[in-house]
Coordinates of C-alpha atoms and ligand atoms in Angstrom, one line a residue:
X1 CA 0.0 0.0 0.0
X2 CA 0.9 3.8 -0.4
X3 CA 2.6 5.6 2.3
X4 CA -0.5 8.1 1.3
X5 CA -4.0 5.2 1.2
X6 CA -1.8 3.4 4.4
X7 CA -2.2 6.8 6.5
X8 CA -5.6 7.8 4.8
X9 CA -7.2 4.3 5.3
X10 CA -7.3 3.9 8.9
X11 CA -8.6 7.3 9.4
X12 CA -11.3 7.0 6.9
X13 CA -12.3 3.9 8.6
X14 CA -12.9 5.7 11.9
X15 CA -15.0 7.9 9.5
X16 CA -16.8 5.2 8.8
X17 CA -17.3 3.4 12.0
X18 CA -18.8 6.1 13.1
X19 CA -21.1 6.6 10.5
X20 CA -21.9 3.4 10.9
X21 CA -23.4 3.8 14.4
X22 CA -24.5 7.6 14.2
X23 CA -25.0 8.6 10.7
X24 CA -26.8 11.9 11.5
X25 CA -25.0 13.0 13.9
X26 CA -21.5 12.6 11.4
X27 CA -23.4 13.3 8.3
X28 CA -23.2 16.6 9.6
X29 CA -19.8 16.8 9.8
X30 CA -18.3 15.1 6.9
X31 CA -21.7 15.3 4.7
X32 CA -22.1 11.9 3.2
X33 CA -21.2 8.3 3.0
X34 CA -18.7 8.8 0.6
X35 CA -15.9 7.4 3.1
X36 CA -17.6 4.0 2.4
X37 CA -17.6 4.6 -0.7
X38 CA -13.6 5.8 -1.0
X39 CA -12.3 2.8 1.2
X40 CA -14.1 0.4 -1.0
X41 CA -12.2 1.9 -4.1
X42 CA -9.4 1.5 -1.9
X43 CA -9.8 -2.0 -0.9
X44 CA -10.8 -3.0 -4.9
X45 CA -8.0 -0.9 -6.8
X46 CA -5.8 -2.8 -8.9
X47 CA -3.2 -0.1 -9.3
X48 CA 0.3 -0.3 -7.1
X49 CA -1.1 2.2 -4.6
X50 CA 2.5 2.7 -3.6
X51 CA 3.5 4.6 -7.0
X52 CA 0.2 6.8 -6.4
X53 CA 0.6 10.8 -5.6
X54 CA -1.5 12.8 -3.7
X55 CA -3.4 13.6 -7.2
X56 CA -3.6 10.2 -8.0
X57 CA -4.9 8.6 -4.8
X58 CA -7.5 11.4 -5.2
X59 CA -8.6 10.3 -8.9
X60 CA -8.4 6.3 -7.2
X61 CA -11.3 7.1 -4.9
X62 CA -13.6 8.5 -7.3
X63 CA -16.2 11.1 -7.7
X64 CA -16.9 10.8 -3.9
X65 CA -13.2 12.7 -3.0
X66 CA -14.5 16.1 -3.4
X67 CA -12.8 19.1 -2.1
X68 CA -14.0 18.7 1.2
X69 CA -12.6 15.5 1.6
X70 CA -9.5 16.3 -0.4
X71 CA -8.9 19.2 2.3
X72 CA -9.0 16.0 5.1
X73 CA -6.8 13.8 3.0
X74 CA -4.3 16.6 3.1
X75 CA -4.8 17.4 6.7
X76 CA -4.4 13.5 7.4
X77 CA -1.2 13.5 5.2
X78 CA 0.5 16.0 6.8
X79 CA -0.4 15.6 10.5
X80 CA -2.3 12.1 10.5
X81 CA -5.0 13.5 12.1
X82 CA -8.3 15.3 11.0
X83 CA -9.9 18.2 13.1
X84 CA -13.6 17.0 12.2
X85 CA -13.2 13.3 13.2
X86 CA -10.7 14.7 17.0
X87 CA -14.1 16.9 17.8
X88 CA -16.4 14.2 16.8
X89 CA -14.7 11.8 18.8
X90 CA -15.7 14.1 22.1
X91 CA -19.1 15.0 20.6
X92 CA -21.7 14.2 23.3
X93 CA -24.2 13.5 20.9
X94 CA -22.4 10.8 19.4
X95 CA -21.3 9.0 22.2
X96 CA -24.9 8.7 23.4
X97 CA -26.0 7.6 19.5
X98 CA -23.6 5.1 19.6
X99 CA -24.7 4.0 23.0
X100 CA -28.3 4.1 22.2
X101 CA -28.0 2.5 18.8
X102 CA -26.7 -0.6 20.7
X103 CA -30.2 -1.9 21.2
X104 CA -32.0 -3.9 18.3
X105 CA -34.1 -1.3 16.5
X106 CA -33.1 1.7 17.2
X107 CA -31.2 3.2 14.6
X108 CA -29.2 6.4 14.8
X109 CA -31.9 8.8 13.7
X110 CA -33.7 7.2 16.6
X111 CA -30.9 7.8 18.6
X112 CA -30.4 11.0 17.9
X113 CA -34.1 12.0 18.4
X114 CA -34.3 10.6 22.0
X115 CA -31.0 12.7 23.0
X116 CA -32.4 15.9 21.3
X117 CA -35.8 15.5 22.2
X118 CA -35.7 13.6 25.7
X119 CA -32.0 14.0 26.7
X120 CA -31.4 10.3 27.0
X121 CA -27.7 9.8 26.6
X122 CA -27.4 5.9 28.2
X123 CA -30.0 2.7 27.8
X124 CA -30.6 2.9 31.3
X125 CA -31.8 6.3 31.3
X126 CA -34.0 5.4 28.3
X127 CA -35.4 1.9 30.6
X128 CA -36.8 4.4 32.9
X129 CA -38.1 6.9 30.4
X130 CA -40.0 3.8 28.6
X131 CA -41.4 3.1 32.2
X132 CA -43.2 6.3 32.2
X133 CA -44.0 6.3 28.1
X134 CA -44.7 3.0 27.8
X135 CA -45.6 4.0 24.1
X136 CA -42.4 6.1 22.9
X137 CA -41.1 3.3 21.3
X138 CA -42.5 0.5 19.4
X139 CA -43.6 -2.6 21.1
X140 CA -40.9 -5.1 19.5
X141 CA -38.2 -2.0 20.6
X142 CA -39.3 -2.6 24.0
X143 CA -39.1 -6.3 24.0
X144 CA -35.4 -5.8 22.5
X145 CA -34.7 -3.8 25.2
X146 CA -36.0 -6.1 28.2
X147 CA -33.3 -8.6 26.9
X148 CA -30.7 -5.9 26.4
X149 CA -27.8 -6.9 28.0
X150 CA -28.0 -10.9 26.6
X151 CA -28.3 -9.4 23.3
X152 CA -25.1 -7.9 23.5
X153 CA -23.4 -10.5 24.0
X154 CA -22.4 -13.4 21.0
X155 CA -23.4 -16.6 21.7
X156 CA -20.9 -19.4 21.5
X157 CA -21.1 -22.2 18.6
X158 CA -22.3 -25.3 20.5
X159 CA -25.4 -22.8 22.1
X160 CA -26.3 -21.4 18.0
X161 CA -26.3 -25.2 17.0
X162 CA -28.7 -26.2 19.7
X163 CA -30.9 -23.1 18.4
X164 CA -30.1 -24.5 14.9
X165 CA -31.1 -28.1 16.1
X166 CA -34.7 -26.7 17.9
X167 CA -35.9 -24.6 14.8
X168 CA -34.7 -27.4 11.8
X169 CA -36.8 -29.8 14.2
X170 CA -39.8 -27.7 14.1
X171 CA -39.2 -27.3 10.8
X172 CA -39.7 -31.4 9.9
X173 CA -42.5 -31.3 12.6
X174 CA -44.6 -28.2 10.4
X175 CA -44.0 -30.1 7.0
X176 CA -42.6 -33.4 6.3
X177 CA -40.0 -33.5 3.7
X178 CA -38.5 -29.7 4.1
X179 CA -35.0 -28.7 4.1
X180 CA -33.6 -26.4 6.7
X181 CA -30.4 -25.7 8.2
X182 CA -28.3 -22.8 9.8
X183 CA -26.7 -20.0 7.8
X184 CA -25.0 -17.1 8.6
X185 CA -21.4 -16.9 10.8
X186 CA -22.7 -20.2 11.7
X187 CA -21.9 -21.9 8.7
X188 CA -19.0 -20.1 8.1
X189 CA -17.9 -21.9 11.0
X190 CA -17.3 -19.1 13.3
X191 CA -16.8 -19.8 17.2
X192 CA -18.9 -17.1 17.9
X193 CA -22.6 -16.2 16.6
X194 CA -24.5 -12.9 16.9
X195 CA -27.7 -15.0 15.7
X196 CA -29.0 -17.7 14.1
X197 CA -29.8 -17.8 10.8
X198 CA -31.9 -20.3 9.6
X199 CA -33.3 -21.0 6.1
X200 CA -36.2 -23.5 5.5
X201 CA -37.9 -24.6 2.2
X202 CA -40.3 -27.1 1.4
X203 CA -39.2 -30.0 -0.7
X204 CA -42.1 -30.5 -2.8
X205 CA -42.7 -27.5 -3.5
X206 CA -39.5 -27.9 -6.3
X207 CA -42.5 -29.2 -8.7
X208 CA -45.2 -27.1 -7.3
X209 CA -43.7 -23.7 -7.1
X210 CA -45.0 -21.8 -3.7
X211 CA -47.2 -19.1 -3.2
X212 CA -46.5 -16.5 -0.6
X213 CA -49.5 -17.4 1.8
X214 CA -47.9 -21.0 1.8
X215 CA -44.7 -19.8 2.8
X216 CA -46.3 -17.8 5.4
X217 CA -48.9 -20.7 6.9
X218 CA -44.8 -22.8 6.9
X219 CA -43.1 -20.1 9.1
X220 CA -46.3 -19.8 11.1
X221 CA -46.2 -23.3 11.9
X222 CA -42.9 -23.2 13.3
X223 CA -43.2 -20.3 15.2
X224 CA -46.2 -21.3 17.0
X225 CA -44.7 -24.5 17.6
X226 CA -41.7 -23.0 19.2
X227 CA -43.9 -20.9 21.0
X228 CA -45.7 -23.3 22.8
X229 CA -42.5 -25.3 23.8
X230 CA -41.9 -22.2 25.6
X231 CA -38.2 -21.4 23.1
X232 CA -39.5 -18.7 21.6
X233 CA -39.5 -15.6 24.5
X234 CA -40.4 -12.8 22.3
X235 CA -41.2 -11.6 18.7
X236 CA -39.4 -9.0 16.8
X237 CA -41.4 -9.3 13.9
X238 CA -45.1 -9.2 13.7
X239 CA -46.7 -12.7 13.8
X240 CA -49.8 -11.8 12.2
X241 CA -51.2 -9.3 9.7
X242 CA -54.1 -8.9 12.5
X243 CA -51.4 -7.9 15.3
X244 CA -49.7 -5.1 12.8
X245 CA -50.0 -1.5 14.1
X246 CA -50.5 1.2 11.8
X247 CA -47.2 3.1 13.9
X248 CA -45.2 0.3 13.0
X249 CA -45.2 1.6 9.2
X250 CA -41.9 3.1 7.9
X251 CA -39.5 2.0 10.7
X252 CA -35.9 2.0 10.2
X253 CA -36.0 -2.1 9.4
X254 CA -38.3 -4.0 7.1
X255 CA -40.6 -6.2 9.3
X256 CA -42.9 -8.3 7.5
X257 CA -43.4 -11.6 8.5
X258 CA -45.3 -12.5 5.0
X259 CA -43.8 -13.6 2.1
X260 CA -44.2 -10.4 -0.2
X261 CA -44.2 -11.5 -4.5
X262 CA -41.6 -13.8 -4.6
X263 CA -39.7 -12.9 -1.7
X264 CA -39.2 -15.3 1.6
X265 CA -41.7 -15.3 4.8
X266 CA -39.6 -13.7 7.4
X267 CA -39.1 -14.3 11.2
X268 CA -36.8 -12.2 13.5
X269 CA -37.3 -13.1 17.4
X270 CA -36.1 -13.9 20.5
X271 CA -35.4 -17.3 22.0
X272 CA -34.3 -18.3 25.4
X273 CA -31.0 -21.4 26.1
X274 CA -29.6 -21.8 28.9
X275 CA -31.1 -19.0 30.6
X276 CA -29.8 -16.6 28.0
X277 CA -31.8 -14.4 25.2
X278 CA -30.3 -15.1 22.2
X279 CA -31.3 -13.8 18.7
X280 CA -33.1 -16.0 15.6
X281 CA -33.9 -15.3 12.3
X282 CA -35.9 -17.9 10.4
X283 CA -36.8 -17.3 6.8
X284 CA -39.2 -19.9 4.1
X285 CA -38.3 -19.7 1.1
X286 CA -39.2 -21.8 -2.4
X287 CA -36.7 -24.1 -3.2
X288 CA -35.4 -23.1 -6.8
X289 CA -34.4 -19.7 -4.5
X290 CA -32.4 -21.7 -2.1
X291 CA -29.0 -22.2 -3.5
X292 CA -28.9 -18.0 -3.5
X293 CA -30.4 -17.7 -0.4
X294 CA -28.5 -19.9 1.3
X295 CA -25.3 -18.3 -0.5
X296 CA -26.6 -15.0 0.3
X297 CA -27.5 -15.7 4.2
X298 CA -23.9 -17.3 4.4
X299 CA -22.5 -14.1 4.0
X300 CA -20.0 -13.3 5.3
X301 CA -21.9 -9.5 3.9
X302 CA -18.6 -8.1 2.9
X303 CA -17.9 -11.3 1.0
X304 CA -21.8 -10.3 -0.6
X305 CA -21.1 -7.1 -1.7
X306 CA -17.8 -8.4 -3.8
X307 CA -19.6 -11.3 -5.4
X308 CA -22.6 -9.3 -5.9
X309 CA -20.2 -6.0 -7.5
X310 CA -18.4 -8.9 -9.7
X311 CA -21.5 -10.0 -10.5
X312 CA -22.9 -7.0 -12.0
X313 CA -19.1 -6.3 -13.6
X314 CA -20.2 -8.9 -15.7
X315 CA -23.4 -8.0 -16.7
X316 CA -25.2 -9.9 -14.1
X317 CA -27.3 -9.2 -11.1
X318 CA -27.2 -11.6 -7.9
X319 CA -29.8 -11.4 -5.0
X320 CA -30.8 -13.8 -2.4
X321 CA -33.6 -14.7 -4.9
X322 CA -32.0 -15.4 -7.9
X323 CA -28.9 -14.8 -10.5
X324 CA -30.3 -12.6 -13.6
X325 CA -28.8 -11.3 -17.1
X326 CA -28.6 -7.8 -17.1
X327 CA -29.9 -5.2 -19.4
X328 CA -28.2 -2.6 -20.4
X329 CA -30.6 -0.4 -18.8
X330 CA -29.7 -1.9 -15.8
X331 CA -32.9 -3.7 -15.2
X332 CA -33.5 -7.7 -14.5
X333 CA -33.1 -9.7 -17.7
X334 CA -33.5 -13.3 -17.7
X335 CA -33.2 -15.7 -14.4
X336 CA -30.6 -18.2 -14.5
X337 CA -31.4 -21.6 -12.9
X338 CA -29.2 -23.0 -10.1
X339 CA -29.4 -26.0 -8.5
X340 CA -26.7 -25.5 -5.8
X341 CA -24.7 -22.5 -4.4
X342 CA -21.6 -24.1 -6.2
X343 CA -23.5 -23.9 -9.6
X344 CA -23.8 -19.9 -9.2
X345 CA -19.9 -19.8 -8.4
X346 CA -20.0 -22.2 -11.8
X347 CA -22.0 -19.9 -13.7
X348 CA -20.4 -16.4 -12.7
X349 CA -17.3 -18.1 -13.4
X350 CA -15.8 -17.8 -10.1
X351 CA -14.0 -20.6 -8.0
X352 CA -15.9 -22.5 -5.2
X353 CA -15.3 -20.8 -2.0
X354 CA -16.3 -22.8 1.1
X355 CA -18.2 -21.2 4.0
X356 CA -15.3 -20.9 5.9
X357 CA -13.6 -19.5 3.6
X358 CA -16.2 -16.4 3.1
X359 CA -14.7 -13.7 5.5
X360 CA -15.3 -13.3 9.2
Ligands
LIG1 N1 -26.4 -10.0 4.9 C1 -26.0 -9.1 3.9 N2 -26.2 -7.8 4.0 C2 -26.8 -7.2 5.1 C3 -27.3 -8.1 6.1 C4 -27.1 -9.4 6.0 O1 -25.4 -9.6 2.9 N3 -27.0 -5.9 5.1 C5 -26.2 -11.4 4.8 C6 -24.8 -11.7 5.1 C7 -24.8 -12.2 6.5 C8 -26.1 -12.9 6.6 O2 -27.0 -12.1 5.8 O3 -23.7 -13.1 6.8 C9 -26.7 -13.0 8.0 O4 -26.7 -11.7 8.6 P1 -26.3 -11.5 10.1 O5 -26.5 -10.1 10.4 O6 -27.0 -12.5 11.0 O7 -24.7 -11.7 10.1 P2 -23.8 -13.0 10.4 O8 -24.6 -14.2 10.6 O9 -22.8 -13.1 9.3 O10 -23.0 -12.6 11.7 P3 -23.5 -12.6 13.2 O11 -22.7 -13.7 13.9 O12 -23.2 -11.3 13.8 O13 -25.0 -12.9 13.2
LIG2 MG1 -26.2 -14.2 11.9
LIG3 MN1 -29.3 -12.7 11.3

C-alpha cells in the first residue's frame, strides 16, 4: 500500500465506523457516506497504490473525493489526524448515539431523536423513560430492550447449534420432507454467533412452485410450535397481519413476517437457552431460490457485496432470490437456474469458495 492510502485508510475507517453507528450525527460533519464509498475503491484498486501521488490517490477514490474531503486527506497527510473526526470523537451527541443505537431497533436517527428531544444519553436512562411512556417506542423495541444486556453479547457455537437443532426440528415437525439448516457466521464456521440464521424450504414445493400465503402458513407453523414449547420468548417481527399497528409503518427495518411476490416469509425473534436471550432469524423460502439464499444468508456481507459487485461487472445481477442477465438499462433480464450454491460460483465463473472460507 501507499505511504499516502496506508495513513488515509485507517482514518477513513474511523470515519466510517462512526457513521456506521450515528449517521446523523456525522453526516453533519463530513456530509455523506462517501468514506464507504472511498475505502471500497481502496480496498478493490488494482493499481500499485505505492506509485500513487497525492493527485492520483484522489482520482483512485472517485467522484466521492470532493474538495471537502481532499482538504482531510491533506490534513491527514500531513499531520495524520483530521480536526472534524478529534471533535467528533468528544461530541456528546455521538457517544450517546452510539450508546443508544446498541439496542436492536433503534437506529441512529432514533438515537439522535431521544437525545435531542428527551436528553437520554445511556440505555438505562432510556429503561426508565420507557417506564413512564410505555408508548415512545414501538412494542418489539421494547421487547429488545428487556433482553438488552443478553443481546449484546455473542453466543458461542455449541449454544447457535442447539438453536439451529430446535428450529430445523420444528421445521420437519410443520411439513414433512422440508430442508432447513443454519446460515450465517454459523456456517462459516465461526466460534462465535450474533444470531441464528436459519433458512427452510419445502421440498415438494420444487414441482409445485410456492405461493406467498404457503410460505407464510410454513413459518407460522414453526413459530407457534416454538412458541408453545416455551423457546420462543419474544417476537421482533409481527406474527400476524391482524397484530400489525398502523405506527409500525416506515420504521428503520423492514418487518414483514409474509412472504411479499416472490420474496421469503420472514421471522426475526427472540429465544431463550440456557437462561440466555439469544437472537433468531428464520426465513421460508421456495426451493429453486435456495442455493442464492442460502449463498446470500452465508454471508460473510462483505464477502456479498464483492460477489454481488463482480457479478454485476459482468453484466449480471445476484440477489438472495436469484442470478439474472442484465440489461443494459440496468434492469433484471433473464433468471438463471441454479441448483446449488456451487453452480452460481459455476456460472459467474468464479471458484468455489467454502463457508469458511467467506470472510469473518
Ligand atoms: N447480509 C448481507 N447484507 C446485510 C445483512 C445481512 O449480505 N446488510 C447477509 C450476510 C450475513 C447474513 O446475511 O452473513 C446474515 O446476517 P447476520 O446479520 O446474521 O450476520 P452474520 O450471521 O454473518 O453474523 P452474526 O454472527 O453477527 O450474526
Ligand atoms: Mg447471523
Ligand atoms: Mn441474522
Amino acid at each position: 500500500r501507499s505511504a499516502y492510502a496506508a495513513r488515509v485508510e485507517p482514518v477513513f475507517r474511523e470515519i466510517l465506523g462512526f457513521m456506521e453507528r450515528s449517521t446523523e450525527v456525522v453526516e453533519r460533519e463530513f456530509k455523506s457516506r462517501a468514506y464507504g464509498k472511498a475505502i471500497g475503491r481502496l480496498e478493490r484498486s488494482e493499481k500499485a497504490l505505492e506509485e500513487l501521488s497525492r493527485e492520483e490517490l484522489a482520482a483512485e477514490l472517485g467522484p466521492q473525493c470532493g474538495k471537502q474531503m481532499l482538504k482531510h486527506i491533506d490534513q491527514i497527510l500531513s499531520t495524520g489526524e483530521c480536526d472534524k473526526l478529534v471533535a467528533l470523537r468528544q461530541d456528546p451527541r455521538r457517544a450517546a448515539v452510539r450508546d443508544l443505537s446498541q439496542v436492536w431497533g433503534i437506529g441512529p436517527v432514533t438515537a439522535l431523536k431521544l437525545y435531542v428531544e428527551y436528553d437520554v444519553k445511556t440505555v438505562n436512562e432510556l429503561r426508565d423513560l420507557v417506564k413512564n411512556q410505555p408508548t415512545l417506542l414501538q412494542p418489539r423495541v421494547c421487547r429488545a430492550l428487556e433482553c438488552y444486556e443478553d443481546l449484546l453479547e455473542r453466543m458461542p457455537r455449541d449454544e447457535a447449534d442447539q438453536i439451529r437443532e430446535r428450529a430445523v426440528a420444528a421445521a420437519k415437525r410443520a411439513c414433512g420432507d422440508v430442508i432447513a439448516d443454519a446460515a450465517g457466521s454459523f456456517r462459516r464456521g465461526k466460534l462465535t454467533c450474533g444470531d441464528v440464521d436459519v433458512l427452510v424450504a419445502k421440498r415438494d414445493w420444487e414441482t409445485n412452485a410456492s405461493a406467498p400465503r404457503d410460505r407464510t402458513s410454513v413459518l407460522e407453523t414453526i413459530v407457534e410450535d416454538l412458541h408453545a414449547q416455551g423457546f420462543l420468548t419474544h417476537d421482533l417481527t409481527d406474527v400476524t397481519r391482524k397484530r400489525s399497528r398502523p405506527e409500525d409503518e416506515g420504521d428503520e427495518r423492514d418487518q414483514s413476517f409474509e412472504a411479499r411476490g416472490a420474496g421469503p416469509a420472514t421471522y426475526m425473534g427472540i429465544c431463550k437457552i440456557r437462561a440466555k436471550h439469544r437472537r433468531i432469524d428464520i426465513k421460508v423460502y421456495d426451493p429453486a431460490q435456495l442455493p442464492f439464499a442460502l449463498l446470500y444468508f452465508t454471508g460473510s456481507d462483505h464477502f456479498n457485496r464483492s460477489m454481488r459487485y463482480y457479478a454485476k461487472k459482468i453484466g449480471y445481477s445476484l440477489s438472495d432470490q436469484g442470478l439474472y442477465e442484465r440489461r443494459p438499462d440496468g434492469t433484471k433480464g433473464r433468471s438463471i437456474a441454479c441448483k446449488s450454491e456451487r453452480e452460481v460460483f459455476e456460472k459467474l465463473g468464479l471458484e468455489f469458495r467454502e463457508p469458511y472460507e467467506r470472510g469473518v
